[in-house]
Amino acid sequence: MVTTPAIVVAAPSSGSGKTTITTGLIGALRAAGHRVAPFKVGPDYIDPGYHAVAAGRPGRNLDPNLVGEDLIAPLFAHGAAGADIAVVEGVMGLFDGRITDAPGTGAGGSDQLGLGSTAHVATILGAPVVLVVDGSGHSQSLAAVLHGFLSYDASVHIAGVILNRVGSPRHELVLRQACDRVGLPVFGVVRRDPSLAVPSRHLGLIPAAERTEEAVAAVDAMTGHLGAALDLPAIVAAARRRAVADAQPWSPAAAVSPGASATPGGEGADADPAGVPARPVVAVAGGAAFTFGYAEHTEMLTAAGADVVTFDPLTDRLPEHAAGVVIGGGFPEEHAEELSANTGLRADLRAHAAAGRPIHAECAGLLYLAAQLDGHPMSEVLELTGHFGPTLTLGYRDAVAVADSVLFRAGERITGHEFHRSTVAVAPDVEATPAWAWRDAAGRATTHGIVTASVHASYLHVHPAAVPEALHRFVSRAREVETDAGARGMPRAGRSPDGRE
């Protein structure tokens, strides 16, 4: 059995510096010759972007709330393929998970405290934890804090501590003595250095994809600083004491093709007599405005029989022969003027939807399909208006599909995640079919999102590994529409003839 060495980077609370430490650690390990597989606990899209820059391979998420506990170890094994060490950044504080009405007493489980917490994922993987402590507000009492974390849950193995934002040499000495008192080794001491800070805004750090050159420079700085500050051999030795062997790796092909029935169109498949390729083109939005997406998504679309092409809505037209479109999350409000100015793509998307070709839109994608976003014309595929506001909507949702769509069948249940500061309103004279229904924190039934004959759009982020049938359904729909159009002698999918509004 293969056991990939792994270390989980956690903290007592948010704001302790986990992302900087994790990104610098990943970069330093890579610089030392390791092949590092980076992971992030929870639904966050932004931190994995920095991990990917440091590691030179995709950052991936491990979230039991979104995919279920049973998929965590297989997804880890899939993402760690070819690596000799994995680094997993935690979420919030070590034991912070989904808040439920009936907290329990352990690190994981559907009715226990910390479902989806860093501690929960660490126990699933059998991986040791290194605790990042913000030393700026600590002295001798740190020993009591560490004692509490060590004794709180015996299933969680805390292997050592990284002292962050440490001041003077005397401050370091006092903190080291506190760690010695509870028997925890210190794996590194990181001095206070404002130059290591990464710019942030309303939803956290600015995504690496929006500041490519600056992101690379920031990661290089973290790598150099952390490489000098951390005891890499000690961290690697701790990672090698991981207690659980790797699970059978998750497979995108097996997920979307149970019984090898992923519709016709494997690699190298020929076009049918009508000239329609067996592998439809699915265009996935990227670029600075649409940076949110899970690595497994494109892998699963490909496995389901699609040829995936990325396009940038800030500058590009819809890729030629696009039979399906995926527009994920991001920050369209930061790029609304540029998005609005790309009138050719906006016309392409309207023509695409009108032809019955499928579109899957999440969060930012929902806003982009609207008629307007804060007064800026958007694609006008949906009769909605979007507005950016001060209120943060955040949390997991246990949702049920209200109607059949290009992704889901009515009655299908999923767990998704909302994270946005915008709202959308349906035009007063429009009777829209909602995408989802769920109960809010007060138990009141509510509906959300919108579906049409060709569009599924909502704020809800769903992990594709949890809904393989939805991706199979989406690609099958794209292929069917193209096949039908080819049989009737209609033009292939792609751009609007003139690109005008």
GROMACS .gro file of N, CA, C and O in nm, residues 291-378:
model
  352
  291THR      N    1  -1.238   3.336  -1.178
  291THR     CA    2  -1.122   3.260  -1.128
  291THR      C    3  -1.161   3.142  -1.040
  291THR      O    4  -1.074   3.066  -0.999
  292PHE      N    5  -1.289   3.127  -1.009
  292PHE     CA    6  -1.331   3.022  -0.916
  292PHE      C    7  -1.368   2.895  -0.992
  292PHE      O    8  -1.454   2.898  -1.080
  293GLY      N    9  -1.308   2.786  -0.954
  293GLY     CA   10  -1.342   2.658  -1.015
  293GLY      C   11  -1.261   2.547  -0.949
  293GLY      O   12  -1.148   2.569  -0.904
  294TYR      N   13  -1.320   2.431  -0.940
  294TYR     CA   14  -1.250   2.315  -0.885
  294TYR      C   15  -1.181   2.239  -0.996
  294TYR      O   16  -1.237   2.221  -1.106
  295ALA      N   17  -1.059   2.192  -0.970
  295ALA     CA   18  -0.979   2.124  -1.073
  295ALA      C   19  -1.051   2.003  -1.129
  295ALA      O   20  -1.036   1.969  -1.247
  296GLU      N   21  -1.132   1.938  -1.046
  296GLU     CA   22  -1.201   1.818  -1.090
  296GLU      C   23  -1.307   1.846  -1.196
  296GLU      O   24  -1.350   1.755  -1.268
  297HIS      N   25  -1.352   1.972  -1.206
  297HIS     CA   26  -1.462   2.004  -1.297
  297HIS      C   27  -1.422   1.976  -1.443
  297HIS      O   28  -1.493   1.905  -1.516
  298THR      N   29  -1.311   2.036  -1.486
  298THR     CA   30  -1.270   2.013  -1.625
  298THR      C   31  -1.229   1.869  -1.648
  298THR      O   32  -1.250   1.815  -1.758
  299GLU      N   33  -1.172   1.806  -1.546
  299GLU     CA   34  -1.137   1.664  -1.559
  299GLU      C   35  -1.262   1.579  -1.584
  299GLU      O   36  -1.260   1.487  -1.667
  300MET      N   37  -1.369   1.611  -1.514
  300MET     CA   38  -1.492   1.533  -1.529
  300MET      C   39  -1.563   1.564  -1.660
  300MET      O   40  -1.620   1.474  -1.723
  301LEU      N   41  -1.561   1.691  -1.703
  301LEU     CA   42  -1.620   1.722  -1.833
  301LEU      C   43  -1.549   1.647  -1.944
  301LEU      O   44  -1.613   1.592  -2.035
  302THR      N   45  -1.417   1.642  -1.936
  302THR     CA   46  -1.338   1.568  -2.035
  302THR      C   47  -1.371   1.419  -2.030
  302THR      O   48  -1.391   1.355  -2.135
  303ALA      N   49  -1.378   1.365  -1.910
  303ALA     CA   50  -1.409   1.223  -1.895
  303ALA      C   51  -1.549   1.190  -1.944
  303ALA      O   52  -1.576   1.080  -1.992
  304ALA      N   53  -1.640   1.288  -1.934
  304ALA     CA   54  -1.778   1.266  -1.979
  304ALA      C   55  -1.792   1.274  -2.130
  304ALA      O   56  -1.900   1.249  -2.184
  305GLY      N   57  -1.683   1.309  -2.199
  305GLY     CA   58  -1.685   1.307  -2.344
  305GLY      C   59  -1.676   1.442  -2.411
  305GLY      O   60  -1.701   1.454  -2.532
  306ALA      N   61  -1.640   1.547  -2.335
  306ALA     CA   62  -1.631   1.681  -2.393
  306ALA      C   63  -1.486   1.720  -2.421
  306ALA      O   64  -1.394   1.671  -2.356
  307ASP      N   65  -1.468   1.807  -2.519
  307ASP     CA   66  -1.340   1.876  -2.538
  307ASP      C   67  -1.353   2.013  -2.472
  307ASP      O   68  -1.435   2.095  -2.513
  308VAL      N   69  -1.276   2.035  -2.367
  308VAL     CA   70  -1.287   2.157  -2.287
  308VAL      C   71  -1.194   2.265  -2.341
  308VAL      O   72  -1.074   2.241  -2.361
  309VAL      N   73  -1.249   2.383  -2.364
  309VAL     CA   74  -1.174   2.497  -2.413
  309VAL      C   75  -1.199   2.614  -2.317
  309VAL      O   76  -1.314   2.642  -2.283
  310THR      N   77  -1.092   2.680  -2.273
  310THR     CA   78  -1.106   2.795  -2.183
  310THR      C   79  -1.110   2.924  -2.263
  310THR      O   80  -1.037   2.939  -2.362
  311PHE      N   81  -1.195   3.018  -2.221
  311PHE     CA   82  -1.201   3.149  -2.286
  311PHE      C   83  -1.209   3.257  -2.179
  311PHE      O   84  -1.252   3.232  -2.066
  312ASP      N   85  -1.166   3.377  -2.214
  312ASP     CA   86  -1.166   3.491  -2.122
  312ASP      C   87  -1.276   3.588  -2.163
  312ASP      O   88  -1.266   3.657  -2.265
  313PRO      N   89  -1.384   3.598  -2.085
  313PRO     CA   90  -1.494   3.687  -2.121
  313PRO      C   91  -1.457   3.835  -2.126
  313PRO      O   92  -1.535   3.915  -2.180
  314LEU      N   93  -1.343   3.872  -2.074
  314LEU     CA   94  -1.301   4.012  -2.083
  314LEU      C   95  -1.259   4.049  -2.225
  314LEU      O   96  -1.273   4.164  -2.267
  315THR      N   97  -1.209   3.951  -2.300
  315THR     CA   98  -1.151   3.983  -2.431
  315THR      C   99  -1.196   3.892  -2.545
  315THR      O  100  -1.184   3.931  -2.662
  316ASP      N  101  -1.243   3.772  -2.514
  316ASP     CA  102  -1.266   3.672  -2.618
  316ASP      C  103  -1.409   3.666  -2.663
  316ASP      O  104  -1.502   3.706  -2.591
  317ARG      N  105  -1.431   3.614  -2.784
  317ARG     CA  106  -1.562   3.568  -2.829
  317ARG      C  107  -1.582   3.425  -2.780
  317ARG      O  108  -1.489   3.360  -2.729
  318LEU      N  109  -1.703   3.374  -2.795
  318LEU     CA  110  -1.728   3.235  -2.758
  318LEU      C  111  -1.647   3.145  -2.850
  318LEU      O  112  -1.646   3.164  -2.972
  319PRO      N  113  -1.576   3.047  -2.796
  319PRO     CA  114  -1.495   2.959  -2.881
  319PRO      C  115  -1.577   2.894  -2.991
  319PRO      O  116  -1.695   2.861  -2.973
  320GLU      N  117  -1.514   2.876  -3.104
  320GLU     CA  118  -1.582   2.818  -3.219
  320GLU      C  119  -1.636   2.679  -3.187
  320GLU      O  120  -1.571   2.598  -3.124
  321HIS      N  121  -1.757   2.655  -3.230
  321HIS     CA  122  -1.825   2.526  -3.215
  321HIS      C  123  -1.855   2.491  -3.069
  321HIS      O  124  -1.872   2.373  -3.036
  322ALA      N  125  -1.863   2.591  -2.979
  322ALA     CA  126  -1.897   2.563  -2.840
  322ALA      C  127  -2.039   2.511  -2.831
  322ALA      O  128  -2.135   2.579  -2.869
  323ALA      N  129  -2.055   2.390  -2.781
  323ALA     CA  130  -2.187   2.330  -2.767
  323ALA      C  131  -2.242   2.345  -2.626
  323ALA      O  132  -2.361   2.327  -2.603
  324GLY      N  133  -2.154   2.374  -2.529
  324GLY     CA  134  -2.195   2.399  -2.392
  324GLY      C  135  -2.105   2.505  -2.333
  324GLY      O  136  -1.991   2.523  -2.377
  325VAL      N  137  -2.155   2.577  -2.233
  325VAL     CA  138  -2.078   2.685  -2.169
  325VAL      C  139  -2.088   2.670  -2.018
  325VAL      O  140  -2.197   2.648  -1.964
  326VAL      N  141  -1.973   2.685  -1.950
  326VAL     CA  142  -1.967   2.685  -1.804
  326VAL      C  143  -1.907   2.818  -1.760
  326VAL      O  144  -1.798   2.854  -1.804
  327ILE      N  145  -1.979   2.891  -1.676
  327ILE     CA  146  -1.931   3.019  -1.624
  327ILE      C  147  -1.936   3.011  -1.472
  327ILE      O  148  -2.043   3.015  -1.412
  328GLY      N  149  -1.820   2.997  -1.412
  328GLY     CA  150  -1.813   2.977  -1.267
  328GLY      C  151  -1.807   3.107  -1.190
  328GLY      O  152  -1.848   3.214  -1.237
  329GLY      N  153  -1.753   3.099  -1.069
  329GLY     CA  154  -1.749   3.213  -0.980
  329GLY      C  155  -1.632   3.305  -1.006
  329GLY      O  156  -1.543   3.277  -1.087
  330GLY      N  157  -1.631   3.415  -0.935
  330GLY     CA  158  -1.524   3.513  -0.951
  330GLY      C  159  -1.570   3.650  -0.906
  330GLY      O  160  -1.651   3.664  -0.814
  331PHE      N  161  -1.519   3.754  -0.972
  331PHE     CA  162  -1.546   3.891  -0.931
  331PHE      C  163  -1.588   3.976  -1.051
  331PHE      O  164  -1.515   4.068  -1.091
  332PRO      N  165  -1.704   3.951  -1.109
  332PRO     CA  166  -1.746   4.032  -1.223
  332PRO      C  167  -1.768   4.178  -1.187
  332PRO      O  168  -1.754   4.265  -1.272
  333GLU      N  169  -1.802   4.204  -1.061
  333GLU     CA  170  -1.823   4.343  -1.020
  333GLU      C  171  -1.695   4.426  -1.031
  333GLU      O  172  -1.700   4.548  -1.047
  334GLU      N  173  -1.579   4.359  -1.023
  334GLU     CA  174  -1.451   4.429  -1.036
  334GLU      C  175  -1.416   4.454  -1.183
  334GLU      O  176  -1.324   4.532  -1.212
  335HIS      N  177  -1.485   4.390  -1.274
  335HIS     CA  178  -1.452   4.397  -1.416
  335HIS      C  179  -1.577   4.426  -1.500
  335HIS      O  180  -1.581   4.394  -1.619
  336ALA      N  181  -1.678   4.485  -1.437
  336ALA     CA  182  -1.808   4.500  -1.504
  336ALA      C  183  -1.798   4.582  -1.632
  336ALA      O  184  -1.863   4.551  -1.734
  337GLU      N  185  -1.719   4.689  -1.632
  337GLU     CA  186  -1.709   4.773  -1.750
  337GLU      C  187  -1.649   4.698  -1.868
  337GLU      O  188  -1.698   4.707  -1.982
  338GLU      N  189  -1.542   4.619  -1.841
  338GLU     CA  190  -1.479   4.542  -1.949
  338GLU      C  191  -1.571   4.431  -1.999
  338GLU      O  192  -1.580   4.406  -2.119
  339LEU      N  193  -1.640   4.366  -1.906
  339LEU     CA  194  -1.733   4.261  -1.947
  339LEU      C  195  -1.844   4.318  -2.033
  339LEU      O  196  -1.885   4.259  -2.133
  340SER      N  197  -1.894   4.434  -1.995
  340SER     CA  198  -2.001   4.497  -2.070
  340SER      C  199  -1.954   4.539  -2.210
  340SER      O  200  -2.031   4.532  -2.307
  341ALA      N  201  -1.827   4.579  -2.220
  341ALA     CA  202  -1.775   4.626  -2.348
  341ALA      C  203  -1.758   4.514  -2.450
  341ALA      O  204  -1.751   4.540  -2.571
  342ASN      N  205  -1.753   4.389  -2.405
  342ASN     CA  206  -1.736   4.276  -2.498
  342ASN      C  207  -1.873   4.237  -2.554
  342ASN      O  208  -1.930   4.133  -2.520
  343THR      N  209  -1.924   4.321  -2.640
  343THR     CA  210  -2.060   4.302  -2.694
  343THR      C  211  -2.069   4.178  -2.782
  343THR      O  212  -2.176   4.116  -2.791
  344GLY      N  213  -1.960   4.140  -2.845
  344GLY     CA  214  -1.962   4.022  -2.930
  344GLY      C  215  -1.990   3.896  -2.851
  344GLY      O  216  -2.074   3.813  -2.889
  345LEU      N  217  -1.922   3.880  -2.738
  345LEU     CA  218  -1.944   3.761  -2.655
  345LEU      C  219  -2.083   3.763  -2.595
  345LEU      O  220  -2.149   3.658  -2.587
  346ARG      N  221  -2.130   3.880  -2.554
  346ARG     CA  222  -2.265   3.887  -2.498
  346ARG      C  223  -2.368   3.840  -2.600
  346ARG      O  224  -2.462   3.765  -2.566
  347ALA      N  225  -2.351   3.880  -2.726
  347ALA     CA  226  -2.442   3.834  -2.832
  347ALA      C  227  -2.427   3.684  -2.856
  347ALA      O  228  -2.526   3.613  -2.880
  348ASP      N  229  -2.303   3.634  -2.849
  348ASP     CA  230  -2.279   3.491  -2.866
  348ASP      C  231  -2.356   3.410  -2.762
  348ASP      O  232  -2.417   3.307  -2.794
  349LEU      N  233  -2.353   3.456  -2.638
  349LEU     CA  234  -2.418   3.382  -2.530
  349LEU      C  235  -2.570   3.385  -2.546
  349LEU      O  236  -2.637   3.284  -2.520
  350ARG      N  237  -2.625   3.496  -2.589
  350ARG     CA  238  -2.769   3.501  -2.613
  350ARG      C  239  -2.809   3.403  -2.723
  350ARG      O  240  -2.908   3.330  -2.712
  351ALA      N  241  -2.731   3.402  -2.831
  351ALA     CA  242  -2.761   3.310  -2.942
  351ALA      C  243  -2.745   3.165  -2.898
  351ALA      O  244  -2.823   3.078  -2.937
  352HIS      N  245  -2.644   3.140  -2.816
  352HIS     CA  246  -2.619   3.005  -2.765
  352HIS      C  247  -2.738   2.954  -2.685
  352HIS      O  248  -2.788   2.843  -2.707
  353ALA      N  249  -2.785   3.035  -2.592
  353ALA     CA  250  -2.899   2.995  -2.509
  353ALA      C  251  -3.026   2.981  -2.591
  353ALA      O  252  -3.105   2.888  -2.571
  354ALA      N  253  -3.046   3.074  -2.685
  354ALA     CA  254  -3.168   3.069  -2.767
  354ALA      C  255  -3.173   2.944  -2.853
  354ALA      O  256  -3.283   2.895  -2.887
  355ALA      N  257  -3.057   2.890  -2.889
  355ALA     CA  258  -3.052   2.768  -2.969
  355ALA      C  259  -3.070   2.642  -2.885
  355ALA      O  260  -3.068   2.532  -2.940
  356GLY      N  261  -3.088   2.659  -2.754
  356GLY     CA  262  -3.109   2.544  -2.666
  356GLY      C  263  -2.982   2.478  -2.620
  356GLY      O  264  -2.986   2.370  -2.559
  357ARG      N  265  -2.868   2.542  -2.646
  357ARG     CA  266  -2.741   2.483  -2.604
  357ARG      C  267  -2.718   2.515  -2.456
  357ARG      O  268  -2.742   2.627  -2.412
  358PRO      N  269  -2.669   2.421  -2.377
  358PRO     CA  270  -2.670   2.435  -2.231
  358PRO      C  271  -2.567   2.534  -2.178
  358PRO      O  272  -2.456   2.546  -2.231
  359ILE      N  273  -2.605   2.602  -2.071
  359ILE     CA  274  -2.517   2.691  -1.996
  359ILE      C  275  -2.530   2.659  -1.848
  359ILE      O  276  -2.641   2.651  -1.794
  360HIS      N  277  -2.417   2.641  -1.783
  360HIS     CA  278  -2.412   2.620  -1.638
  360HIS      C  279  -2.341   2.740  -1.578
  360HIS      O  280  -2.225   2.768  -1.609
  361ALA      N  281  -2.411   2.815  -1.491
  361ALA     CA  282  -2.355   2.937  -1.432
  361ALA      C  283  -2.367   2.932  -1.281
  361ALA      O  284  -2.473   2.901  -1.226
  362GLU      N  285  -2.256   2.964  -1.211
  362GLU     CA  286  -2.254   2.970  -1.066
  362GLU      C  287  -2.207   3.107  -1.020
  362GLU      O  288  -2.102   3.156  -1.063
  363CYS      N  289  -2.282   3.170  -0.932
  363CYS     CA  290  -2.245   3.292  -0.863
  363CYS      C  291  -2.208   3.404  -0.962
  363CYS      O  292  -2.296   3.469  -1.015
  364ALA      N  293  -2.080   3.426  -0.987
  364ALA     CA  294  -2.041   3.529  -1.084
  364ALA      C  295  -2.104   3.502  -1.220
  364ALA      O  296  -2.142   3.595  -1.292
  365GLY      N  297  -2.115   3.375  -1.257
  365GLY     CA  298  -2.178   3.339  -1.383
  365GLY      C  299  -2.324   3.381  -1.388
  365GLY      O  300  -2.374   3.425  -1.492
  366LEU      N  301  -2.393   3.367  -1.275
  366LEU     CA  302  -2.532   3.413  -1.266
  366LEU      C  303  -2.539   3.563  -1.294
  366LEU      O  304  -2.625   3.610  -1.371
  367LEU      N  305  -2.449   3.641  -1.234
  367LEU     CA  306  -2.447   3.785  -1.256
  367LEU      C  307  -2.418   3.819  -1.402
  367LEU      O  308  -2.476   3.912  -1.458
  368TYR      N  309  -2.329   3.743  -1.463
  368TYR     CA  310  -2.292   3.772  -1.601
  368TYR      C  311  -2.404   3.741  -1.699
  368TYR      O  312  -2.416   3.803  -1.804
  369LEU      N  313  -2.489   3.645  -1.665
  369LEU     CA  314  -2.603   3.613  -1.751
  369LEU      C  315  -2.718   3.712  -1.734
  369LEU      O  316  -2.813   3.709  -1.812
  370ALA      N  317  -2.710   3.798  -1.633
  370ALA     CA  318  -2.817   3.894  -1.607
  370ALA      C  319  -2.821   4.002  -1.715
  370ALA      O  320  -2.731   4.014  -1.799
  371ALA      N  321  -2.927   4.083  -1.711
  371ALA     CA  322  -2.939   4.193  -1.805
  371ALA      C  323  -2.845   4.307  -1.768
  371ALA      O  324  -2.785   4.371  -1.855
  372GLN      N  325  -2.828   4.330  -1.636
  372GLN     CA  326  -2.742   4.439  -1.590
  372GLN      C  327  -2.675   4.400  -1.459
  372GLN      O  328  -2.728   4.321  -1.381
  373LEU      N  329  -2.558   4.458  -1.436
  373LEU     CA  330  -2.489   4.450  -1.308
  373LEU      C  331  -2.448   4.590  -1.268
  373LEU      O  332  -2.361   4.651  -1.330
  374ASP      N  333  -2.519   4.645  -1.169
  374ASP     CA  334  -2.494   4.782  -1.124
  374ASP      C  335  -2.493   4.881  -1.240
  374ASP      O  336  -2.406   4.968  -1.250
  375GLY      N  337  -2.590   4.866  -1.330
  375GLY     CA  338  -2.605   4.958  -1.442
  375GLY      C  339  -2.526   4.924  -1.565
  375GLY      O  340  -2.548   4.984  -1.672
  376HIS      N  341  -2.435   4.829  -1.556
  376HIS     CA  342  -2.356   4.787  -1.672
  376HIS      C  343  -2.431   4.675  -1.745
  376HIS      O  344  -2.462   4.572  -1.684
  377PRO      N  345  -2.459   4.689  -1.874
  377PRO     CA  346  -2.524   4.579  -1.947
  377PRO      C  347  -2.438   4.454  -1.944
  377PRO      O  348  -2.317   4.458  -1.967
  378MET      N  349  -2.503   4.341  -1.914
  378MET     CA  350  -2.436   4.212  -1.916
  378MET      C  351  -2.488   4.133  -2.036
  378MET      O  352  -2.532   4.189  -2.134
   0.00000   0.00000   0.00000
